[in-house]
Coordinates of C-alpha atoms (C1' of nucleotides) in Angstrom, one line a residue:
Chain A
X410 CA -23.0 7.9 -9.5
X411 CA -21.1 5.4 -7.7
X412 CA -17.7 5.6 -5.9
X413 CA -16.5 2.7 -8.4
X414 CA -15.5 5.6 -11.0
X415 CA -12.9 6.0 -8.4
X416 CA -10.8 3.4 -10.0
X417 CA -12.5 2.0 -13.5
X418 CA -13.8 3.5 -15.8
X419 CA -17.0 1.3 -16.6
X420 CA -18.3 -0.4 -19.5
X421 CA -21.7 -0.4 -21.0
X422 CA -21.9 -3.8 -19.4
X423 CA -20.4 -3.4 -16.6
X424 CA -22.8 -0.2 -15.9
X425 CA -25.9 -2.4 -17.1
X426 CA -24.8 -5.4 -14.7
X427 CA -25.0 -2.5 -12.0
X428 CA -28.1 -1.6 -12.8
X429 CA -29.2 -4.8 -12.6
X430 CA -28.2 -5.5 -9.4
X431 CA -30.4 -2.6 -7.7
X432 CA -34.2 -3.0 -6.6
X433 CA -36.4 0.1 -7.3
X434 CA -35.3 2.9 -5.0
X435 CA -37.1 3.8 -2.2
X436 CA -36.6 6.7 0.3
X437 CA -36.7 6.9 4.4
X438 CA -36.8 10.1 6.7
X439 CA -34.5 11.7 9.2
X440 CA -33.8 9.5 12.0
X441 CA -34.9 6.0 10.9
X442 CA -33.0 2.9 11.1
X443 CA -32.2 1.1 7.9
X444 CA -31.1 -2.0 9.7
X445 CA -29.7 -2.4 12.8
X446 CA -26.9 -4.6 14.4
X447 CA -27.4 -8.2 14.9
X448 CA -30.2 -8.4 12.1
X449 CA -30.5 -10.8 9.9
X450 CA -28.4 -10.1 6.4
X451 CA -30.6 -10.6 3.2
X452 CA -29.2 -7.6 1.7
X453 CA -26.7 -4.6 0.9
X454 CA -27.8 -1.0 -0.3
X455 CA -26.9 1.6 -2.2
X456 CA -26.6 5.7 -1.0
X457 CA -28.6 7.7 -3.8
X458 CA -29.3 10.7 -1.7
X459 CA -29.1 12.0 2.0
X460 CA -26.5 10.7 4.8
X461 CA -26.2 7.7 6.6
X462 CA -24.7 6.7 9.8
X463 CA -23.5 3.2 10.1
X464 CA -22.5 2.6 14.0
X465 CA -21.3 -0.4 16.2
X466 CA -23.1 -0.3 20.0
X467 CA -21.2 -1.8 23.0
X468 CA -22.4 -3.6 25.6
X469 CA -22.4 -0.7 28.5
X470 CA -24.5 1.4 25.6
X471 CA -22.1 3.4 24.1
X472 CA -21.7 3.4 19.9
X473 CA -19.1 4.3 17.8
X474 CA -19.6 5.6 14.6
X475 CA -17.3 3.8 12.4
X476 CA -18.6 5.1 9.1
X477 CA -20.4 8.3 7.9
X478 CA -22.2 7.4 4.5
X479 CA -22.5 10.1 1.6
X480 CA -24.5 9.7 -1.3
X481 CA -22.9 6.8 -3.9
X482 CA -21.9 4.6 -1.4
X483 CA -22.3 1.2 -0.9
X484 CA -24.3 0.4 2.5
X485 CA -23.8 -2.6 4.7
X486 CA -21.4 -4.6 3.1
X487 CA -18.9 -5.6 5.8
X488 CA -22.1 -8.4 6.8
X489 CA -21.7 -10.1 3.6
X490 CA -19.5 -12.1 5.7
X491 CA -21.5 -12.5 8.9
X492 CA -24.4 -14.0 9.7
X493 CA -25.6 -11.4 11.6
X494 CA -25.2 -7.4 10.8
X495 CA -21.9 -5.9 11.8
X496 CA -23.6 -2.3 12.0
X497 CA -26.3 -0.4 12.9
X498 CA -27.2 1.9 9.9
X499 CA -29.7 5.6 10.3
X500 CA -30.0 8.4 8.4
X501 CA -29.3 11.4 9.8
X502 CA -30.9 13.2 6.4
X503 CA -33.7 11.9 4.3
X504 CA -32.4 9.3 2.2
X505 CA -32.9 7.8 -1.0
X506 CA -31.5 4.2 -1.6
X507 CA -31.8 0.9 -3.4
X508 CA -31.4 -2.8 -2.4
X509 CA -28.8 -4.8 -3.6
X510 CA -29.9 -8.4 -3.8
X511 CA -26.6 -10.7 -2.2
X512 CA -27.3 -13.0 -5.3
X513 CA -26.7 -10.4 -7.8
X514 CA -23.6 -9.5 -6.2
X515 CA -22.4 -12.9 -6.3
X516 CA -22.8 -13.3 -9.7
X517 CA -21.1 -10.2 -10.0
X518 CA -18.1 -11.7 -9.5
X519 CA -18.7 -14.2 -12.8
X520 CA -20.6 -11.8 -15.0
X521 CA -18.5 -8.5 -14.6
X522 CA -14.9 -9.4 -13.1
X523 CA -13.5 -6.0 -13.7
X524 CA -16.2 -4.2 -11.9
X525 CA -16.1 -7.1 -9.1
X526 CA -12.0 -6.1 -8.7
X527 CA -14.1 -2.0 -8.3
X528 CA -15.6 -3.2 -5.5
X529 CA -12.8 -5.4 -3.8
X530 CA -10.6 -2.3 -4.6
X531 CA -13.5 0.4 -2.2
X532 CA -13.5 -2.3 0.1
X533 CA -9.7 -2.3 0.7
X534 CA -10.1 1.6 0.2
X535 CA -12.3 2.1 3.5
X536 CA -9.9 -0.4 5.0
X537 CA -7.3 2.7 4.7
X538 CA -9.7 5.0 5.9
X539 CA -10.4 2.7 8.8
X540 CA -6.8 2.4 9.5
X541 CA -6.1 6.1 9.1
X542 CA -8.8 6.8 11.1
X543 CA -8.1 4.1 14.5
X544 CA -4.6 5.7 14.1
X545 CA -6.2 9.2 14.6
X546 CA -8.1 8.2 17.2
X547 CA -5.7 6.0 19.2
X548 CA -3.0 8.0 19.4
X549 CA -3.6 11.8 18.7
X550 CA -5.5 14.3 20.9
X551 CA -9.0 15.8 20.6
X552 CA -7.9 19.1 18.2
X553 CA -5.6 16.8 16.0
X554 CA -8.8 14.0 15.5
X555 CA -11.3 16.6 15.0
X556 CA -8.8 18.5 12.3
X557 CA -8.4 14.9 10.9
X558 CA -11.9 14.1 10.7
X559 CA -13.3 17.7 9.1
X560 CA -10.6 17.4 6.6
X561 CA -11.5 13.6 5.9
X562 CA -14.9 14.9 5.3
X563 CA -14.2 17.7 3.1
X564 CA -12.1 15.2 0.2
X565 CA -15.0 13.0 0.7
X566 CA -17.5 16.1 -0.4
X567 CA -15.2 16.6 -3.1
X568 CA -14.6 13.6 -4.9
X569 CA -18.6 13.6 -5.4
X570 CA -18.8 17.8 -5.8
X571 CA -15.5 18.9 -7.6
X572 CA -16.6 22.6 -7.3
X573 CA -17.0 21.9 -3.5
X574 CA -15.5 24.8 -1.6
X575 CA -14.2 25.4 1.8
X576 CA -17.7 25.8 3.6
X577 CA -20.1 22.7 3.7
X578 CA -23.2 21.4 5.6
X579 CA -22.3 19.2 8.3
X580 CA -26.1 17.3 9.5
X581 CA -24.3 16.1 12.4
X582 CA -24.8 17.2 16.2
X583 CA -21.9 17.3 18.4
X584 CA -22.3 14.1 20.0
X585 CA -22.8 12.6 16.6
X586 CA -18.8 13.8 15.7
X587 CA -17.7 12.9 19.4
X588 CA -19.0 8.9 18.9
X589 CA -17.3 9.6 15.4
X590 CA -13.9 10.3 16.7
X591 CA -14.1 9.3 20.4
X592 CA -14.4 12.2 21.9
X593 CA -17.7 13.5 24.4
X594 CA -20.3 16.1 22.7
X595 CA -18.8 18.3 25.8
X596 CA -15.2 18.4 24.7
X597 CA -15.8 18.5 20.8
X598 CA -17.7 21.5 21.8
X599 CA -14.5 23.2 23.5
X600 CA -12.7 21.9 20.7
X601 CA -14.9 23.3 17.9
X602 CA -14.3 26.6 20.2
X603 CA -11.2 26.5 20.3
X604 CA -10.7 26.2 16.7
X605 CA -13.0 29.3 16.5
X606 CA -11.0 31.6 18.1
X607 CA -7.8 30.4 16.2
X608 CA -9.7 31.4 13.0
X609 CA -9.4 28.0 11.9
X610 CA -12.9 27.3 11.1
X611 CA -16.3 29.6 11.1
X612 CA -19.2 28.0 11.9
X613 CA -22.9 28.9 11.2
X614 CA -25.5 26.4 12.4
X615 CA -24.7 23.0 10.5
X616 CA -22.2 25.5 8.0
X617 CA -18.5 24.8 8.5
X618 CA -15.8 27.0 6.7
X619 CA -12.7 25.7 6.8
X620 CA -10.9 28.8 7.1
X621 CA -6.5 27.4 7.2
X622 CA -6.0 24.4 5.2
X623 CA -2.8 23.9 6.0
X624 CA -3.1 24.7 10.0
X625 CA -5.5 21.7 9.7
X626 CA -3.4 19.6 7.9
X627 CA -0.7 20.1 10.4
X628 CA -2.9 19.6 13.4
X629 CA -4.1 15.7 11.8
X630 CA -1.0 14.8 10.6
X631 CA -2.2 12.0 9.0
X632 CA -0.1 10.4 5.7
X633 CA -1.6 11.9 2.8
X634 CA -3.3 9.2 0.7
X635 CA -2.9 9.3 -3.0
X636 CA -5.9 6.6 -4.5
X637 CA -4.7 5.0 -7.9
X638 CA -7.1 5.4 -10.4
X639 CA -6.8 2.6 -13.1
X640 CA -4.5 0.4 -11.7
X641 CA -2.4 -1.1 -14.1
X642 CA -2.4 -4.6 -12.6
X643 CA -5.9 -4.8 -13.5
X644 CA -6.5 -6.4 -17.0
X645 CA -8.3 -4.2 -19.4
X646 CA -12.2 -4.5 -20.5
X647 CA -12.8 -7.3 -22.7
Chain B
X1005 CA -2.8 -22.9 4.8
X1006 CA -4.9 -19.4 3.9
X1007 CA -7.1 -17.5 5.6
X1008 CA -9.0 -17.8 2.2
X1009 CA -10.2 -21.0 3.4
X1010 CA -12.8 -19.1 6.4
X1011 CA -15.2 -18.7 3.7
X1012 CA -14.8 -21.0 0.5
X1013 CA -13.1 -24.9 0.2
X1014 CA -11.3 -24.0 -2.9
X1015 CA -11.3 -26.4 -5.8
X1016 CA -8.1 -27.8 -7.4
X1017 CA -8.0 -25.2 -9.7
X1018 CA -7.9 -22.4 -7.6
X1019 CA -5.5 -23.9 -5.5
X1020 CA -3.6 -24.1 -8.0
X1021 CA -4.4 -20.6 -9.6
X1022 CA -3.2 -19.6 -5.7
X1023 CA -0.2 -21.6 -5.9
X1024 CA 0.6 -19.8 -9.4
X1025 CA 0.1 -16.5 -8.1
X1026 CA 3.1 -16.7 -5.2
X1027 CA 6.8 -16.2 -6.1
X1028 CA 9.4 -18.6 -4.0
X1029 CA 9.2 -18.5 -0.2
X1030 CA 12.1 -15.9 1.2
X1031 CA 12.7 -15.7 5.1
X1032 CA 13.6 -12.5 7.2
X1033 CA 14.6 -11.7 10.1
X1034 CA 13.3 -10.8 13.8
X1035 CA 12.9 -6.7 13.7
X1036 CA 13.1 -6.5 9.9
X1037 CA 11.1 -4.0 7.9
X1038 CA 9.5 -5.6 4.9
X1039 CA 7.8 -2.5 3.3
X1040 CA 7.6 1.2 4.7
X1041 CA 4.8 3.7 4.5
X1042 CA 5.2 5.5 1.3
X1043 CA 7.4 3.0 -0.6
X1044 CA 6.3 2.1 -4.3
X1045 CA 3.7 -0.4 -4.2
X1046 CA 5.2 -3.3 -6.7
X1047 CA 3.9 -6.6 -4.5
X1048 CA 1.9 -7.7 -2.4
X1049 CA 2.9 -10.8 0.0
X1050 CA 1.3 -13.7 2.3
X1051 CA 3.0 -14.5 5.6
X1052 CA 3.6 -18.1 6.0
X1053 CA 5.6 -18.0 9.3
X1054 CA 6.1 -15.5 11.8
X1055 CA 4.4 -12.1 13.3
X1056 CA 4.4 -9.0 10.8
X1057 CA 3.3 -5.9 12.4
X1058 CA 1.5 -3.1 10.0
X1059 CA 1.7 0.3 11.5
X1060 CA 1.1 3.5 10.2
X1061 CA 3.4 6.5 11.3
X1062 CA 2.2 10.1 12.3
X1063 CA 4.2 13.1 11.1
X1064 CA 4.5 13.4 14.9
X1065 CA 6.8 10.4 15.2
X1066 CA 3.7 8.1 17.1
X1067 CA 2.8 5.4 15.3
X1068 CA -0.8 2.9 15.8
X1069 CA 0.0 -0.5 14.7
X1070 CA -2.9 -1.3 12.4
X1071 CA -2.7 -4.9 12.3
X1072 CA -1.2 -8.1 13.7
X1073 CA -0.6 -10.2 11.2
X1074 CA 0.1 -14.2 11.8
X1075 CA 0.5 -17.4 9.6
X1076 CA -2.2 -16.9 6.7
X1077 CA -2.1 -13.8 6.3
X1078 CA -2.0 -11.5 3.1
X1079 CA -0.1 -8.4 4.0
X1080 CA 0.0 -5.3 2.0
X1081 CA -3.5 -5.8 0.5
X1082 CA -4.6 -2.0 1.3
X1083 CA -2.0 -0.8 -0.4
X1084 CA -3.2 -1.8 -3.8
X1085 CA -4.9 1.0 -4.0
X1086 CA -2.7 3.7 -3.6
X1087 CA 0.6 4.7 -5.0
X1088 CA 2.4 4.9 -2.3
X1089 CA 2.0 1.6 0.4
X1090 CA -0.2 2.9 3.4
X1091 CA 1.7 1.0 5.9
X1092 CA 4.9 0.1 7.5
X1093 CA 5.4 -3.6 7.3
X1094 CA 7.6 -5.3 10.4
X1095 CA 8.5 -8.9 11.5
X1096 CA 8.4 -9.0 15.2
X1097 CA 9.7 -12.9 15.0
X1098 CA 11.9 -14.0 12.0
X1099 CA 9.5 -14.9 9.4
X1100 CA 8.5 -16.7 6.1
X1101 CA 6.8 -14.9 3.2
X1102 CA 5.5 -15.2 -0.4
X1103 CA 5.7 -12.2 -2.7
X1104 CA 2.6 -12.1 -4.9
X1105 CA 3.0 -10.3 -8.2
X1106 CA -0.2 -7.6 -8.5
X1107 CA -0.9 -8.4 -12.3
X1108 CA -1.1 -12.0 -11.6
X1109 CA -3.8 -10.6 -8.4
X1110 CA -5.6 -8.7 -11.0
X1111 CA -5.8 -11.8 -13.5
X1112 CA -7.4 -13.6 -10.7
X1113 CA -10.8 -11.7 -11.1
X1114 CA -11.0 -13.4 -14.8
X1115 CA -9.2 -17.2 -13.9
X1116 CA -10.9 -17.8 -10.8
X1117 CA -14.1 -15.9 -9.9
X1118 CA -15.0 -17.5 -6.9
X1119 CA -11.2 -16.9 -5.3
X1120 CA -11.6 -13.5 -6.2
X1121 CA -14.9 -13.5 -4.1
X1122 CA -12.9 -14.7 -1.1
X1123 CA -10.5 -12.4 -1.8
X1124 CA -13.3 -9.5 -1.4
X1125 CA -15.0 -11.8 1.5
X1126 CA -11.5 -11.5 2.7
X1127 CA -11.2 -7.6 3.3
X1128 CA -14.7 -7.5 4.4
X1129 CA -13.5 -9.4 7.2
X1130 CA -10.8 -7.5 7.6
X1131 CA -12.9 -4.5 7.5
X1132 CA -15.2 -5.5 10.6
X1133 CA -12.2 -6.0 12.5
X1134 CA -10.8 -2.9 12.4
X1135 CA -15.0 -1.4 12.7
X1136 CA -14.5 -3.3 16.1
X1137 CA -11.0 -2.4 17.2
X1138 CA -11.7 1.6 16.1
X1139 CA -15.1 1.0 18.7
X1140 CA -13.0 -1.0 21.0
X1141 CA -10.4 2.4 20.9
X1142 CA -12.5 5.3 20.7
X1143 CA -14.9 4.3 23.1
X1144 CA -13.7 2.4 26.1
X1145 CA -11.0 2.4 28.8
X1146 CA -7.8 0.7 29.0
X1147 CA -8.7 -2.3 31.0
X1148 CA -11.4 -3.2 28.2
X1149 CA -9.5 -2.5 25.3
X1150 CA -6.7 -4.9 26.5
X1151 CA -9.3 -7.3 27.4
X1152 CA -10.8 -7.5 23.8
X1153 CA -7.2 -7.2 22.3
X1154 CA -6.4 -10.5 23.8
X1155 CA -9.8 -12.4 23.1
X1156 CA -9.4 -11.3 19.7
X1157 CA -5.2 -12.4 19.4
X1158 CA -6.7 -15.3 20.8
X1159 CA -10.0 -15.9 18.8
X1160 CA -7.3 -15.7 15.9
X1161 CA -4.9 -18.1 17.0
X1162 CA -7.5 -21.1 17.5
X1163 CA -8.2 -20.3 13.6
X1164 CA -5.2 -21.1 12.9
X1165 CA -4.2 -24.0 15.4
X1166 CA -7.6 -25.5 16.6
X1167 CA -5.8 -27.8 19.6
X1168 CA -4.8 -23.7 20.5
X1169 CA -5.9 -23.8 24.5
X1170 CA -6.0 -20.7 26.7
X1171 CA -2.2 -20.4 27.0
X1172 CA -0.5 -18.4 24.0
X1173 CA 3.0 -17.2 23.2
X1174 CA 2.6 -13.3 22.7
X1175 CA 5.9 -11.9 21.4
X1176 CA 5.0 -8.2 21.1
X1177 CA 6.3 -5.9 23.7
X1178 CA 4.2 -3.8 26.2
X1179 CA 5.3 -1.1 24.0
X1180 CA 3.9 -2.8 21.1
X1181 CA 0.7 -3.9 22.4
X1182 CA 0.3 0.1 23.5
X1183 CA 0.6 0.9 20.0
X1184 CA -2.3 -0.9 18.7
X1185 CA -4.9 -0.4 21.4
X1186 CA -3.5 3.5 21.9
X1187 CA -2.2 3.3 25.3
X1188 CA 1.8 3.8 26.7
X1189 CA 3.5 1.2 27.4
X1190 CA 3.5 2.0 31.2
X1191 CA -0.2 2.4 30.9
X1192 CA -0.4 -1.2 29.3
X1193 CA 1.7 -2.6 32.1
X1194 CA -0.2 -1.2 35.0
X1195 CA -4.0 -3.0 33.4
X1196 CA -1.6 -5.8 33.0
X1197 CA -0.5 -6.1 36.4
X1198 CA -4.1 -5.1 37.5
X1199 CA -5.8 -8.6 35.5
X1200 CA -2.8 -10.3 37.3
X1201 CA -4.2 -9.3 40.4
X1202 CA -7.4 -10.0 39.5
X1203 CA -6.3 -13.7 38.5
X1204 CA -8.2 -12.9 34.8
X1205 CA -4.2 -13.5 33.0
X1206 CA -1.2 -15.1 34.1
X1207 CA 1.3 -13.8 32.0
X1208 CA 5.2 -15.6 32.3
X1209 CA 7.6 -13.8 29.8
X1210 CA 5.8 -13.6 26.8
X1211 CA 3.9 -16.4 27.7
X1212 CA -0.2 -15.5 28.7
X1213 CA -3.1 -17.3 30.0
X1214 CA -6.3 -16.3 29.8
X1215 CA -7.9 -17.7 33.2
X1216 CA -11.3 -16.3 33.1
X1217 CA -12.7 -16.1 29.5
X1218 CA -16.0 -14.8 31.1
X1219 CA -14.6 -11.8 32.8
X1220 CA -12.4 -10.3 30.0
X1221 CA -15.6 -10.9 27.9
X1222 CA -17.6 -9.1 30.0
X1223 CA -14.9 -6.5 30.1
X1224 CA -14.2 -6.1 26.2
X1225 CA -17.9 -5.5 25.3
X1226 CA -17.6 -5.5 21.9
X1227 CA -20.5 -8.0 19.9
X1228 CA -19.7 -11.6 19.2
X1229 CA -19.0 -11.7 15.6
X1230 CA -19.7 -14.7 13.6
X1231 CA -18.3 -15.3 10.5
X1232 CA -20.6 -16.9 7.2
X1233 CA -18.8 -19.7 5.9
X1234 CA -20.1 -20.8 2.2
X1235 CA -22.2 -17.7 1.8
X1236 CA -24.9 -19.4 -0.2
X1237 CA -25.2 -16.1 -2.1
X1238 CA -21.9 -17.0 -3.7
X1239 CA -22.4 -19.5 -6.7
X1240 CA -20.9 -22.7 -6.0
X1241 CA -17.9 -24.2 -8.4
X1242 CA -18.3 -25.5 -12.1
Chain C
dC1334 C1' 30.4 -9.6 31.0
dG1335 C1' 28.7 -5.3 29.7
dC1336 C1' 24.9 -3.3 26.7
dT1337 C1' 20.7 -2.4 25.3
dG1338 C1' 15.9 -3.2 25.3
dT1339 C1' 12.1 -4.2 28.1
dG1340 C1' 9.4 -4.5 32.3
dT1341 C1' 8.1 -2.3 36.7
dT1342 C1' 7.1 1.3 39.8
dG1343 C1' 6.1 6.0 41.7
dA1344 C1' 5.0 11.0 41.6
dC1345 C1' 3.0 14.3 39.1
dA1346 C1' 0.8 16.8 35.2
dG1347 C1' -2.6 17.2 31.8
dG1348 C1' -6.4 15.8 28.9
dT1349 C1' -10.9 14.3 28.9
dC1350 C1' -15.0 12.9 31.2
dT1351 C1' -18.9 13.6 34.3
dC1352 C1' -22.3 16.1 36.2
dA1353 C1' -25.1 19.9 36.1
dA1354 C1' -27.1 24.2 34.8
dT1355 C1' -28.4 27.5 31.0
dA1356 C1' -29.1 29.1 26.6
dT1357 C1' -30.4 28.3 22.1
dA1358 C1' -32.3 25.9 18.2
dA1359 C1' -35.4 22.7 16.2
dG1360 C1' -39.5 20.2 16.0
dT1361 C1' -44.5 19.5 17.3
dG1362 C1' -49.3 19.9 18.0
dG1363 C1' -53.1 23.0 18.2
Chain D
dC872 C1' -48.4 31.0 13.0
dC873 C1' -47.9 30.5 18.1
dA874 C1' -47.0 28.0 22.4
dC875 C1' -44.8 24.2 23.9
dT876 C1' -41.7 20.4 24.1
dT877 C1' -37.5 18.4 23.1
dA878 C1' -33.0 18.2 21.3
dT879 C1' -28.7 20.4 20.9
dA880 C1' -25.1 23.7 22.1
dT881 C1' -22.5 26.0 25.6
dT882 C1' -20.2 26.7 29.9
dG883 C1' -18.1 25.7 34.5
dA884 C1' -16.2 22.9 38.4
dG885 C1' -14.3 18.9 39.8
dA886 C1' -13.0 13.9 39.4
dC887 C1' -10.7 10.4 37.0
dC888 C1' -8.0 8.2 33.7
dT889 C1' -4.0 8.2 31.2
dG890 C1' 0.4 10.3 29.9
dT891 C1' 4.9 12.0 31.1
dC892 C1' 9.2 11.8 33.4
dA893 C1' 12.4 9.3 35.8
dA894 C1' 14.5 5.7 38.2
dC895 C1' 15.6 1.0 38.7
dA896 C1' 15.4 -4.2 38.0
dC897 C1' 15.8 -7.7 34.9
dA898 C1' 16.5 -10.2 30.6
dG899 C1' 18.3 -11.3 26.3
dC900 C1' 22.1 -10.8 23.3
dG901 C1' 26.6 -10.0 21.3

DNA sequence: CGCTGTGTTGACAGGTCTCAATATAAGTGG
DNA sequence: CCACTTATATTGAGACCTGTCAACACAGCG
């Protein structure tokens, strides 16, 4: 289950040549580091199960969170183009993943060119998200980000659970959201508050129920984005 | 003269497959809007003169300018994969530009594998970039964003113009420069006035000079990043 | 030469952070 | 399964950074 079926639908061979290209998979627990920043690239990964954090530090110690993982994703791929690894990456569920050998996804681009213009196409997809997100963050306030940021979550949950509904599990702690969308663990707790007593959202533990859609919506005022699913610039199969 | 050129020396064919894949060069004025958010996506384009500005509006009337675009650029790429463009293309100096047909983009995965790999090696960068700019926004002060925003503008220019010393012609306004590191402009021009004081930038008009590389380093915080040129996980030509 | 946009500056308001203390939940070892 | 330890959530007070508003200087441009 991979976030390519966003925008091909693939071939026998292009779902072999994916196969292919993954080592067997191979789980880690709560908390542990896949690969950190600055490490040595010698290979990508892909999400089967559980969530994943991938991070950038700073020199004074703080991190950003510049990416939360869900299960089909591809892992670590913005270091394909540096030497040394653009992110930190840590579960912050158990997680089940695979190794994606950087030879096999070189070939890729010879073997399988449709599924090769999939991945360029998720790669300039989280380039939107990126960009919708630093707009969020650079220029909107604490309620507006965090509105931004459970909705962003929630069309995440459902492109890979269509029957998702309004309430999901959110693994993440406070601080965890606040180096997501700038913001301290202390003031995304007054915000999360806040949006309590508005009615806006009910939370339970980890449980989030987005309670008014459309208050939310209003509050992030971020474009909507509309993902084109078999793009008809793309040459068909075979 | 494309940014392409970071991570692959292209072969005669795919120089010429590039050359093939641009419509005539068309020139536009300072100010100019080349694409808005939520136009139909029929094109994409490469810059081959000027500054283009991508921005992304909020329903709120802010906007965060996304990317600075200079000479060797391809601008619109995100926007491939949406039906509507995700940004707001503008020329902040009169400017030169190639259109680039999308079905000849997409043929590009079959004709020329290994372009298509920059292509993808491309946005990855691109990717990073904005990983670093979201950390450099969401999790440090004004004084360190504008550091890092002008070692990067800078990094960027010596990629293009290798002679490039520390002295750069910057024609955005404070304004502008506000807009993409999420501060006011009267914000901007107070750290300004504070690195003049400091003797770390001498700025006359739009001209600026960074006069103590170590400093704004140290101030910006952000990793070095260092791009992989001739990945050898990419197979070569033939 | 007047206009309009941009840069500069000051006073003040407001949002977010910092520090710190408690309460609560989660995780651990016996 | 309990007692203990640690992480996380919650809350308040005050400091600090940045935004807002407004005025003026200055430059580029028609």
């Amino acid at each position: 289950m991979h976030r390519l079926f966003e925008f091909i639908e693939l071939t026998d061979h292009e779902r072999h040549t994916l196969d292919r290209l993954q080592g067997p998979s191979f789980k880690i627990g709560r908390g542990q580091t896949i690969r950190s920043l600055g490490d040595e690239v010698t290979e990508a990964y892909f999400l089967l199960e559980g969530w994943v954090l991938s991070s950038v530090g700073l020199a004074g110690g703080d991190r950003q969170i510049v990416k939360i993982h869900l299960p089909g994703d591809m892992l670590g791929s913005p270091s394909l183009v540096l030497r040394k690894a653009a992110e930190t990456l840590t579960a912050v569920t158990p997680a089940t993943l695979t190794k994606v050998s950087l030879k096999g996804f070189g070939r890729l681009f010879y073997d399988a060119p449709r599924l090769a213009a999939a991945f360029f196409m998720s790669c300039q997809q989280e380039r939107v998200v990126l960009m919708d997100r630093i707009t969020s963050v650079g220029r909107t306030r604490a309620a507006q980000r965090l509105a931004a940021f459970l909705l962003h979550l929630h069309d995440r949950l459902r492109v890979i659970a269509p029957e998702q509904d309004a309430a999901f599990h959110l693994p993440l702690t406070q601080e965890q959201i606040g180096d997501t969308i700038g913001l301290t663990s202390v003031h995304v707790n007054r915000t999360f508050r806040e949006f309590d007593a508005m009615g806006i959202v009910h939370r339970r533990g980890h449980m989030i129920e987005l309670r008014d859609f459309d208050a939310l919506r209003r509050l992030a005022a971020v474009p909507a984005r509309e993902w084109v699913r078999f793009p008809d610039w793309l040459p068909s199969p075979n």
